Tab-separated table of N, CA and C in Angstrom:
chain	number	residue	atom	x	y	z
A	1	MET	N	-47.055	-5.499	132.095
A	1	MET	CA	-46.916	-5.393	130.649
A	1	MET	C	-45.463	-5.654	130.258
A	2	LEU	N	-45.292	-6.441	129.223
A	2	LEU	CA	-43.955	-6.782	128.757
A	2	LEU	C	-43.330	-5.607	128.018
A	3	ASN	N	-42.045	-5.429	128.213
A	3	ASN	CA	-41.316	-4.380	127.518
A	3	ASN	C	-40.709	-4.975	126.244
A	4	ILE	N	-41.527	-5.040	125.197
A	4	ILE	CA	-41.135	-5.642	123.925
A	4	ILE	C	-40.690	-4.539	122.977
A	5	ILE	N	-39.599	-4.793	122.272
A	5	ILE	CA	-39.124	-3.879	121.231
A	5	ILE	C	-39.464	-4.527	119.888
A	6	TYR	N	-40.141	-3.775	119.033
A	6	TYR	CA	-40.476	-4.246	117.682
A	6	TYR	C	-39.591	-3.487	116.710
A	7	ARG	N	-38.926	-4.237	115.829
A	7	ARG	CA	-37.990	-3.598	114.901
A	7	ARG	C	-37.734	-4.504	113.705
A	8	SER	N	-37.072	-3.946	112.709
A	8	SER	CA	-36.716	-4.709	111.513
A	8	SER	C	-35.666	-5.766	111.827
A	9	PHE	N	-35.754	-6.850	111.115
A	9	PHE	CA	-34.773	-7.929	111.173
A	9	PHE	C	-33.406	-7.405	110.753
A	10	LYS	N	-32.371	-7.812	111.481
A	10	LYS	CA	-30.987	-7.483	111.144
A	10	LYS	C	-30.204	-8.790	110.990
A	11	ALA	N	-29.069	-8.694	110.340
A	11	ALA	CA	-28.247	-9.878	110.088
A	11	ALA	C	-27.938	-10.645	111.369
A	12	ASP	N	-27.647	-9.934	112.453
A	12	ASP	CA	-27.279	-10.654	113.672
A	12	ASP	C	-28.469	-11.224	114.436
A	13	ASP	N	-29.670	-11.104	113.875
A	13	ASP	CA	-30.867	-11.735	114.457
A	13	ASP	C	-31.062	-13.163	113.948
A	14	SER	N	-30.296	-13.572	112.947
A	14	SER	CA	-30.598	-14.834	112.260
A	14	SER	C	-30.568	-16.045	113.196
A	15	ASN	N	-29.632	-16.112	114.125
A	15	ASN	CA	-29.614	-17.249	115.058
A	15	ASN	C	-30.830	-17.228	115.982
A	16	GLY	N	-31.198	-16.061	116.486
A	16	GLY	CA	-32.360	-15.943	117.364
A	16	GLY	C	-33.657	-16.264	116.655
A	17	VAL	N	-33.764	-15.865	115.395
A	17	VAL	CA	-34.962	-16.175	114.609
A	17	VAL	C	-35.040	-17.687	114.378
A	18	HIS	N	-33.908	-18.300	114.067
A	18	HIS	CA	-33.870	-19.752	113.879
A	18	HIS	C	-34.310	-20.466	115.155
A	19	GLU	N	-33.790	-20.045	116.309
A	19	GLU	CA	-34.162	-20.651	117.594
A	19	GLU	C	-35.651	-20.472	117.875
A	20	THR	N	-36.182	-19.296	117.544
A	20	THR	CA	-37.605	-19.026	117.744
A	20	THR	C	-38.445	-19.947	116.865
A	21	ALA	N	-38.046	-20.113	115.611
A	21	ALA	CA	-38.770	-21.009	114.702
A	21	ALA	C	-38.772	-22.436	115.247
A	22	LEU	N	-37.628	-22.867	115.746
A	22	LEU	CA	-37.529	-24.222	116.273
A	22	LEU	C	-38.438	-24.409	117.491
A	23	GLU	N	-38.427	-23.454	118.412
A	23	GLU	CA	-39.317	-23.536	119.586
A	23	GLU	C	-40.784	-23.527	119.167
A	24	ALA	N	-41.113	-22.629	118.234
A	24	ALA	CA	-42.507	-22.506	117.785
A	24	ALA	C	-42.976	-23.785	117.107
A	25	TRP	N	-42.144	-24.355	116.243
A	25	TRP	CA	-42.524	-25.584	115.555
A	25	TRP	C	-42.655	-26.749	116.538
A	26	ARG	N	-41.736	-26.857	117.474
A	26	ARG	CA	-41.817	-27.942	118.460
A	26	ARG	C	-43.114	-27.853	119.259
A	27	TYR	N	-43.520	-26.647	119.586
A	27	TYR	CA	-44.734	-26.439	120.369
A	27	TYR	C	-45.991	-26.644	119.514
A	28	THR	N	-46.038	-25.991	118.380
A	28	THR	CA	-47.241	-25.991	117.544
A	28	THR	C	-47.509	-27.345	116.897
A	29	TYR	N	-46.457	-28.005	116.440
A	29	TYR	CA	-46.628	-29.222	115.653
A	29	TYR	C	-46.200	-30.487	116.387
A	30	ARG	N	-46.123	-30.422	117.728
A	30	ARG	CA	-45.670	-31.571	118.516
A	30	ARG	C	-46.543	-32.812	118.315
A	31	ASP	N	-47.831	-32.623	118.006
A	31	ASP	CA	-48.730	-33.762	117.797
A	31	ASP	C	-48.987	-34.045	116.321
A	32	THR	N	-48.319	-33.285	115.440
A	32	THR	CA	-48.548	-33.427	114.004
A	32	THR	C	-47.362	-34.054	113.286
A	33	PHE	N	-46.155	-33.630	113.655
A	33	PHE	CA	-44.940	-34.101	112.995
A	33	PHE	C	-43.978	-34.688	114.021
A	34	SER	N	-43.122	-35.561	113.568
A	34	SER	CA	-42.119	-36.156	114.457
A	34	SER	C	-41.059	-35.121	114.820
A	35	PRO	N	-40.408	-35.290	115.968
A	35	PRO	CA	-39.322	-34.369	116.338
A	35	PRO	C	-38.228	-34.294	115.269
A	36	THR	N	-37.929	-35.418	114.637
A	36	THR	CA	-36.904	-35.436	113.585
A	36	THR	C	-37.335	-34.603	112.389
A	37	PHE	N	-38.605	-34.753	111.973
A	37	PHE	CA	-39.103	-33.956	110.852
A	37	PHE	C	-39.006	-32.467	111.183
A	38	ILE	N	-39.437	-32.092	112.385
A	38	ILE	CA	-39.417	-30.686	112.792
A	38	ILE	C	-37.990	-30.143	112.756
A	39	GLU	N	-37.053	-30.872	113.345
A	39	GLU	CA	-35.650	-30.437	113.360
A	39	GLU	C	-35.139	-30.233	111.932
A	40	ASN	N	-35.357	-31.228	111.088
A	40	ASN	CA	-34.863	-31.151	109.710
A	40	ASN	C	-35.516	-30.015	108.937
A	41	PHE	N	-36.827	-29.885	109.090
A	41	PHE	CA	-37.550	-28.840	108.364
A	41	PHE	C	-37.073	-27.454	108.775
A	42	VAL	N	-37.028	-27.216	110.068
A	42	VAL	CA	-36.619	-25.885	110.553
A	42	VAL	C	-35.156	-25.620	110.229
A	43	ASN	N	-34.296	-26.605	110.410
A	43	ASN	CA	-32.872	-26.397	110.127
A	43	ASN	C	-32.607	-26.147	108.650
A	44	THR	N	-33.481	-26.635	107.780
A	44	THR	CA	-33.352	-26.378	106.351
A	44	THR	C	-33.979	-25.036	105.971
A	45	ASN	N	-35.218	-24.825	106.379
A	45	ASN	CA	-35.972	-23.661	105.902
A	45	ASN	C	-35.745	-22.385	106.700
A	46	TYR	N	-35.251	-22.499	107.919
A	46	TYR	CA	-35.032	-21.320	108.755
A	46	TYR	C	-33.588	-21.259	109.247
A	47	SER	N	-32.693	-21.793	108.462
A	47	SER	CA	-31.282	-21.750	108.846
A	47	SER	C	-30.816	-20.287	108.840
A	48	PRO	N	-29.876	-19.964	109.708
A	48	PRO	CA	-29.359	-18.593	109.710
A	48	PRO	C	-28.874	-18.135	108.335
A	49	LYS	N	-28.224	-19.030	107.597
A	49	LYS	CA	-27.736	-18.670	106.248
A	49	LYS	C	-28.903	-18.313	105.327
A	50	ARG	N	-29.945	-19.111	105.379
A	50	ARG	CA	-31.116	-18.848	104.527
A	50	ARG	C	-31.796	-17.536	104.929
A	51	LEU	N	-31.896	-17.291	106.227
A	51	LEU	CA	-32.493	-16.046	106.713
A	51	LEU	C	-31.676	-14.836	106.263
A	52	MET	N	-30.360	-14.954	106.281
A	52	MET	CA	-29.489	-13.857	105.823
A	52	MET	C	-29.741	-13.553	104.342
A	53	GLY	N	-30.118	-14.578	103.592
A	53	GLY	CA	-30.402	-14.392	102.173
A	53	GLY	C	-31.629	-13.536	101.918
A	54	LEU	N	-32.440	-13.285	102.945
A	54	LEU	CA	-33.634	-12.448	102.792
A	54	LEU	C	-33.314	-10.952	102.885
A	55	LEU	N	-32.139	-10.612	103.371
A	55	LEU	CA	-31.793	-9.203	103.580
A	55	LEU	C	-31.933	-8.335	102.325
A	56	PRO	N	-31.510	-8.795	101.134
A	56	PRO	CA	-31.696	-7.945	99.946
A	56	PRO	C	-33.165	-7.606	99.667
A	57	LEU	N	-34.071	-8.580	99.876
A	57	LEU	CA	-35.506	-8.304	99.679
A	57	LEU	C	-36.009	-7.292	100.707
A	58	LEU	N	-35.535	-7.425	101.918
A	58	LEU	CA	-35.912	-6.497	102.986
A	58	LEU	C	-35.407	-5.090	102.665
A	59	GLU	N	-34.156	-5.002	102.265
A	59	GLU	CA	-33.545	-3.708	101.953
A	59	GLU	C	-34.167	-3.045	100.734
A	60	SER	N	-34.669	-3.843	99.785
A	60	SER	CA	-35.284	-3.286	98.575
A	60	SER	C	-36.740	-2.884	98.785
A	61	GLY	N	-37.302	-3.195	99.966
A	61	GLY	CA	-38.682	-2.845	100.253
A	61	GLY	C	-39.699	-3.847	99.752
A	62	GLN	N	-39.243	-5.004	99.254
A	62	GLN	CA	-40.147	-6.040	98.759
A	62	GLN	C	-40.611	-6.974	99.858
A	63	MET	N	-40.067	-6.768	101.060
A	63	MET	CA	-40.379	-7.674	102.138
A	63	MET	C	-40.464	-6.919	103.460
A	64	PHE	N	-41.387	-7.388	104.283
A	64	PHE	CA	-41.500	-6.933	105.661
A	64	PHE	C	-40.988	-8.070	106.529
A	65	PHE	N	-40.069	-7.767	107.410
A	65	PHE	CA	-39.563	-8.784	108.330
A	65	PHE	C	-39.218	-8.062	109.631
A	66	HIS	N	-40.110	-8.188	110.600
A	66	HIS	CA	-39.896	-7.569	111.905
A	66	HIS	C	-39.763	-8.632	112.970
A	67	VAL	N	-38.993	-8.293	113.983
A	67	VAL	CA	-38.844	-9.168	115.134
A	67	VAL	C	-39.406	-8.459	116.356
A	68	ALA	N	-39.797	-9.257	117.313
A	68	ALA	CA	-40.178	-8.768	118.640
A	68	ALA	C	-39.056	-9.217	119.567
A	69	GLU	N	-38.461	-8.258	120.243
A	69	GLU	CA	-37.320	-8.562	121.104
A	69	GLU	C	-37.691	-8.297	122.557
A	70	TYR	N	-37.369	-9.246	123.405
A	70	TYR	CA	-37.621	-9.123	124.835
A	70	TYR	C	-36.354	-9.512	125.577
A	71	GLU	N	-35.857	-8.591	126.363
A	71	GLU	CA	-34.637	-8.819	127.139
A	71	GLU	C	-33.515	-9.375	126.267
A	72	ALA	N	-33.270	-8.688	125.136
A	72	ALA	CA	-32.189	-9.000	124.188
A	72	ALA	C	-32.321	-10.377	123.530
A	73	ARG	N	-33.529	-10.922	123.517
A	73	ARG	CA	-33.793	-12.228	122.903
A	73	ARG	C	-34.986	-12.109	121.966
A	74	ILE	N	-34.936	-12.786	120.826
A	74	ILE	CA	-36.056	-12.759	119.886
A	74	ILE	C	-37.219	-13.531	120.499
A	75	ALA	N	-38.359	-12.842	120.640
A	75	ALA	CA	-39.568	-13.452	121.194
A	75	ALA	C	-40.497	-13.935	120.089
A	76	GLY	N	-40.381	-13.331	118.912
A	76	GLY	CA	-41.233	-13.687	117.785
A	76	GLY	C	-40.844	-12.889	116.568
A	77	TYR	N	-41.457	-13.246	115.440
A	77	TYR	CA	-41.192	-12.499	114.212
A	77	TYR	C	-42.313	-12.693	113.207
A	78	CYS	N	-42.353	-11.758	112.268
A	78	CYS	CA	-43.368	-11.754	111.209
A	78	CYS	C	-42.678	-11.419	109.900
A	79	ASN	N	-43.003	-12.173	108.858
A	79	ASN	CA	-42.357	-12.041	107.557
A	79	ASN	C	-43.425	-12.054	106.459
A	80	ILE	N	-43.496	-10.955	105.713
A	80	ILE	CA	-44.464	-10.796	104.619
A	80	ILE	C	-43.696	-10.392	103.370
A	81	VAL	N	-44.014	-11.013	102.253
A	81	VAL	CA	-43.359	-10.662	100.989
A	81	VAL	C	-44.387	-10.064	100.034
A	82	VAL	N	-43.928	-9.066	99.277
A	82	VAL	CA	-44.770	-8.397	98.288
A	82	VAL	C	-44.282	-8.792	96.905
A	83	ALA	N	-45.232	-9.177	96.043
A	83	ALA	CA	-44.925	-9.500	94.652
A	83	ALA	C	-45.962	-8.800	93.791
A	84	GLY	N	-45.588	-7.669	93.214
A	84	GLY	CA	-46.530	-6.883	92.422
A	84	GLY	C	-47.599	-6.286	93.317
A	85	GLU	N	-48.848	-6.607	93.015
A	85	GLU	CA	-49.963	-6.083	93.806
A	85	GLU	C	-50.446	-7.083	94.854
A	86	LYS	N	-49.730	-8.180	95.012
A	86	LYS	CA	-50.117	-9.207	95.970
A	86	LYS	C	-49.089	-9.290	97.087
A	87	ALA	N	-49.524	-9.813	98.210
A	87	ALA	CA	-48.614	-10.030	99.333
A	87	ALA	C	-48.993	-11.326	100.033
A	88	GLU	N	-47.970	-11.994	100.554
A	88	GLU	CA	-48.184	-13.238	101.286
A	88	GLU	C	-47.497	-13.158	102.645
A	89	LEU	N	-48.256	-13.486	103.668
A	89	LEU	CA	-47.691	-13.646	104.995
A	89	LEU	C	-46.998	-15.006	104.983
A	90	LEU	N	-45.682	-14.992	104.971
A	90	LEU	CA	-44.929	-16.238	104.892
A	90	LEU	C	-44.864	-16.937	106.242
A	91	ARG	N	-44.658	-16.143	107.301
A	91	ARG	CA	-44.552	-16.751	108.626
A	91	ARG	C	-44.729	-15.715	109.710
A	92	ILE	N	-45.333	-16.162	110.766
A	92	ILE	CA	-45.398	-15.405	112.009
A	92	ILE	C	-45.277	-16.440	113.115
A	93	TYR	N	-44.188	-16.362	113.856
A	93	TYR	CA	-43.906	-17.330	114.899
A	93	TYR	C	-43.570	-16.622	116.196
A	94	LEU	N	-43.973	-17.238	117.280
A	94	LEU	CA	-43.657	-16.735	118.618
A	94	LEU	C	-43.093	-17.870	119.455
A	95	ARG	N	-42.211	-17.505	120.371
A	95	ARG	CA	-41.817	-18.484	121.389
A	95	ARG	C	-43.084	-18.754	122.212
A	96	PRO	N	-43.317	-19.985	122.610
A	96	PRO	CA	-44.576	-20.346	123.268
A	96	PRO	C	-44.970	-19.470	124.457
A	97	ASN	N	-44.015	-19.030	125.255
A	97	ASN	CA	-44.382	-18.238	126.436
A	97	ASN	C	-44.846	-16.828	126.097
A	98	PHE	N	-44.804	-16.442	124.818
A	98	PHE	CA	-45.298	-15.123	124.409
A	98	PHE	C	-46.667	-15.208	123.725
A	99	ILE	N	-47.176	-16.417	123.542
A	99	ILE	CA	-48.496	-16.588	122.932
A	99	ILE	C	-49.548	-16.020	123.885
A	100	GLY	N	-50.494	-15.255	123.336
A	100	GLY	CA	-51.566	-14.681	124.143
A	100	GLY	C	-51.189	-13.383	124.840
A	101	GLN	N	-50.015	-12.850	124.535
A	101	GLN	CA	-49.544	-11.618	125.162
A	101	GLN	C	-49.708	-10.389	124.251
A	102	GLY	N	-50.269	-10.585	123.042
A	102	GLY	CA	-50.437	-9.477	122.104
A	102	GLY	C	-49.259	-9.272	121.172
A	103	VAL	N	-48.221	-10.079	121.312
A	103	VAL	CA	-47.014	-9.919	120.493
A	103	VAL	C	-47.308	-10.227	119.025
A	104	GLY	N	-47.994	-11.320	118.764
A	104	GLY	CA	-48.335	-11.680	117.389
A	104	GLY	C	-49.219	-10.631	116.742
A	105	SER	N	-50.199	-10.135	117.476
A	105	SER	CA	-51.093	-9.092	116.937
A	105	SER	C	-50.320	-7.822	116.618
A	106	ASN	N	-49.384	-7.448	117.483
A	106	ASN	CA	-48.581	-6.244	117.230
A	106	ASN	C	-47.684	-6.416	116.017
A	107	LEU	N	-47.081	-7.589	115.878
A	107	LEU	CA	-46.258	-7.848	114.694
A	107	LEU	C	-47.103	-7.804	113.423
A	108	LEU	N	-48.277	-8.429	113.459
A	108	LEU	CA	-49.155	-8.452	112.299
A	108	LEU	C	-49.617	-7.044	111.942
A	109	GLN	N	-49.949	-6.247	112.949
A	109	GLN	CA	-50.377	-4.869	112.707
A	109	GLN	C	-49.271	-4.059	112.035
A	110	ALA	N	-48.034	-4.236	112.467
A	110	ALA	CA	-46.910	-3.539	111.836
A	110	ALA	C	-46.764	-3.979	110.380
A	111	GLY	N	-46.941	-5.269	110.124
A	111	GLY	CA	-46.882	-5.769	108.757
A	111	GLY	C	-47.979	-5.189	107.889
A	112	GLU	N	-49.161	-5.039	108.452
A	112	GLU	CA	-50.278	-4.474	107.699
A	112	GLU	C	-50.047	-2.994	107.395
A	113	GLU	N	-49.397	-2.275	108.293
A	113	GLU	CA	-49.046	-0.877	108.007
A	113	GLU	C	-48.071	-0.809	106.841
A	114	PHE	N	-47.114	-1.723	106.809
A	114	PHE	CA	-46.171	-1.821	105.695
A	114	PHE	C	-46.936	-2.056	104.386
A	115	LEU	N	-47.907	-2.978	104.419
A	115	LEU	CA	-48.680	-3.272	103.216
A	115	LEU	C	-49.482	-2.058	102.750
A	116	LYS	N	-50.117	-1.368	103.677
A	116	LYS	CA	-50.897	-0.177	103.320
A	116	LYS	C	-50.000	0.892	102.706
A	117	THR	N	-48.818	1.069	103.256
A	117	THR	CA	-47.858	2.036	102.715
A	117	THR	C	-47.476	1.678	101.280
A	118	ASN	N	-47.508	0.380	100.973
A	118	ASN	CA	-47.169	-0.092	99.630
A	118	ASN	C	-48.407	-0.323	98.764
A	119	ASN	N	-49.542	0.258	99.186
A	119	ASN	CA	-50.800	0.191	98.435
A	119	ASN	C	-51.285	-1.237	98.177
A	120	ILE	N	-51.047	-2.109	99.133
A	120	ILE	CA	-51.547	-3.484	99.059
A	120	ILE	C	-52.809	-3.541	99.916
A	121	SER	N	-53.912	-3.975	99.319
A	121	SER	CA	-55.182	-3.976	100.049
A	121	SER	C	-55.617	-5.366	100.519
A	122	THR	N	-54.981	-6.407	99.991
A	122	THR	CA	-55.335	-7.774	100.345
A	122	THR	C	-54.059	-8.597	100.461
A	123	TYR	N	-54.028	-9.478	101.439
A	123	TYR	CA	-52.912	-10.412	101.500
A	123	TYR	C	-53.419	-11.757	102.008
A	124	PHE	N	-52.575	-12.764	101.890
A	124	PHE	CA	-53.009	-14.123	102.213
A	124	PHE	C	-51.901	-14.883	102.919
A	125	CYS	N	-52.285	-16.035	103.445
A	125	CYS	CA	-51.320	-16.952	104.036
A	125	CYS	C	-51.859	-18.367	103.910
A	126	TYR	N	-50.984	-19.298	104.147
A	126	TYR	CA	-51.365	-20.701	104.257
A	126	TYR	C	-51.081	-21.135	105.682
A	127	VAL	N	-51.954	-21.942	106.238
A	127	VAL	CA	-51.768	-22.461	107.596
A	127	VAL	C	-52.151	-23.940	107.590
A	128	HIS	N	-51.341	-24.741	108.245
A	128	HIS	CA	-51.594	-26.182	108.275
A	128	HIS	C	-52.964	-26.449	108.883
A	129	GLU	N	-53.687	-27.379	108.291
A	129	GLU	CA	-55.052	-27.688	108.730
A	129	GLU	C	-55.123	-28.133	110.191
A	130	LYS	N	-54.040	-28.665	110.739
A	130	LYS	CA	-54.039	-29.111	112.129
A	130	LYS	C	-53.498	-28.050	113.088
A	131	ASN	N	-53.134	-26.908	112.566
A	131	ASN	CA	-52.622	-25.816	113.403
A	131	ASN	C	-53.800	-24.986	113.919
A	132	GLU	N	-54.483	-25.512	114.917
A	132	GLU	CA	-55.674	-24.846	115.462
A	132	GLU	C	-55.343	-23.477	116.046
A	133	LEU	N	-54.221	-23.374	116.726
A	133	LEU	CA	-53.806	-22.103	117.305
A	133	LEU	C	-53.632	-21.042	116.219
A	134	GLY	N	-52.961	-21.419	115.136
A	134	GLY	CA	-52.754	-20.493	114.025
A	134	GLY	C	-54.052	-20.110	113.342
A	135	LYS	N	-54.892	-21.095	113.081
A	135	LYS	CA	-56.163	-20.806	112.409
A	135	LYS	C	-57.011	-19.852	113.247
A	136	GLN	N	-57.058	-20.085	114.561
A	136	GLN	CA	-57.831	-19.195	115.441
A	136	GLN	C	-57.240	-17.782	115.457
A	137	PHE	N	-55.920	-17.679	115.497
A	137	PHE	CA	-55.264	-16.368	115.488
A	137	PHE	C	-55.620	-15.609	114.211
A	138	TYR	N	-55.505	-16.272	113.070
A	138	TYR	CA	-55.802	-15.595	111.800
A	138	TYR	C	-57.269	-15.190	111.714
A	139	GLN	N	-58.162	-16.045	112.159
A	139	GLN	CA	-59.582	-15.697	112.121
A	139	GLN	C	-59.876	-14.510	113.040
A	140	ARG	N	-59.309	-14.497	114.236
A	140	ARG	CA	-59.476	-13.350	115.141
A	140	ARG	C	-58.883	-12.071	114.543
A	141	SER	N	-57.879	-12.244	113.692
A	141	SER	CA	-57.200	-11.098	113.082
A	141	SER	C	-57.877	-10.629	111.799
A	142	GLY	N	-58.999	-11.260	111.429
A	142	GLY	CA	-59.767	-10.807	110.269
A	142	GLY	C	-59.559	-11.585	108.988
A	143	PHE	N	-58.807	-12.668	109.034
A	143	PHE	CA	-58.612	-13.499	107.841
A	143	PHE	C	-59.836	-14.384	107.643
A	144	GLN	N	-60.111	-14.672	106.392
A	144	GLN	CA	-61.200	-15.573	106.016
A	144	GLN	C	-60.606	-16.813	105.347
A	145	HIS	N	-61.135	-17.972	105.704
A	145	HIS	CA	-60.715	-19.214	105.055
A	145	HIS	C	-61.443	-19.325	103.723
A	146	ILE	N	-60.681	-19.486	102.634
A	146	ILE	CA	-61.273	-19.669	101.311
A	146	ILE	C	-60.914	-21.088	100.862
A	147	GLN	N	-61.845	-21.986	101.137
A	147	GLN	CA	-61.610	-23.416	100.980
A	147	GLN	C	-61.204	-23.806	99.554
A	148	GLU	N	-61.756	-23.136	98.554
A	148	GLU	CA	-61.446	-23.479	97.161
A	148	GLU	C	-59.969	-23.291	96.827
A	149	ARG	N	-59.271	-22.503	97.625
A	149	ARG	CA	-57.854	-22.225	97.362
A	149	ARG	C	-56.914	-23.005	98.277
A	150	ASP	N	-57.476	-23.909	99.096
A	150	ASP	CA	-56.631	-24.736	99.952
A	150	ASP	C	-55.670	-25.552	99.082
A	151	LYS	N	-54.487	-25.818	99.648
A	151	LYS	CA	-53.477	-26.634	98.973
A	151	LYS	C	-53.125	-27.806	99.869
A	152	ASP	N	-53.428	-29.006	99.415
A	152	ASP	CA	-53.121	-30.222	100.177
A	152	ASP	C	-53.627	-30.089	101.614
A	153	ASP	N	-52.725	-30.085	102.597
A	153	ASP	CA	-53.129	-29.993	103.998
A	153	ASP	C	-52.998	-28.573	104.553
A	154	GLU	N	-52.987	-27.596	103.649
A	154	GLU	CA	-52.833	-26.194	104.047
A	154	GLU	C	-54.111	-25.411	103.748
A	155	TRP	N	-54.590	-24.681	104.745
A	155	TRP	CA	-55.710	-23.767	104.545
A	155	TRP	C	-55.194	-22.495	103.892
A	156	TYR	N	-55.958	-21.999	102.928
A	156	TYR	CA	-55.687	-20.681	102.336
A	156	TYR	C	-56.546	-19.676	103.084
A	157	MET	N	-55.904	-18.644	103.610
A	157	MET	CA	-56.635	-17.622	104.354
A	157	MET	C	-56.253	-16.260	103.794
A	158	GLU	N	-57.253	-15.398	103.687
A	158	GLU	CA	-57.060	-14.091	103.055
A	158	GLU	C	-57.659	-12.993	103.917
A	159	LYS	N	-57.033	-11.827	103.851
A	159	LYS	CA	-57.536	-10.692	104.613
A	159	LYS	C	-57.549	-9.458	103.726
A	160	ILE	N	-58.669	-8.746	103.765
A	160	ILE	CA	-58.797	-7.466	103.085
A	160	ILE	C	-58.544	-6.376	104.119
A	161	LEU	N	-57.599	-5.507	103.798
A	161	LEU	CA	-57.241	-4.430	104.723
A	161	LEU	C	-58.210	-3.259	104.557
A	162	ASN	N	-58.512	-2.603	105.661
A	162	ASN	CA	-59.413	-1.439	105.628
A	162	ASN	C	-58.669	-0.196	105.163
C-alpha cells in the first residue's frame, strides 16, 4: 500500500501541480492532441502563477483543492469550485503511475466531503469525449452523462451526493 498524504494545496505546491498536469495531459491526450498543443495548453492554464491565483478562493472556502503527495512529490490533485448552490469539478489529475491505485477516488471522496459540509448536493464536470479513462472513472464514481448538456467535444457529467 502506498503511503500517500492527502492535504490542501499550498503555494509551494504550484510547480509540482504544474508538472503533474503536464504528465497527466501527455499521457491522457497523447492520441488526441499534438505535443505542442499539450505543452502550450498546460503551460497557460496550469502555470504556477495561475495556480497561485487560486489561493484566495481556497482560503475563502469557495474552492476545494487537495493534493496527493507521495515521497515529497505531488502524485495527483483535485480541484472543485463552489458558486452559490452549484459546484463544478474543474480538474482531477494523476501522474500516470498512480492511476488505478485509489488515489483519484480518495481525492474525489475528500472533495465530496467538502461539498457536503457546504450543503452542496449535486456537482458536475466536463470531460473530453475522447478521454475514455476519465469517462470510465467518473461513471464508476457515480457520475451520469447528461448528453443534452454536452458542450462541443466535452461530455457533461453530473453526480448527486447521498
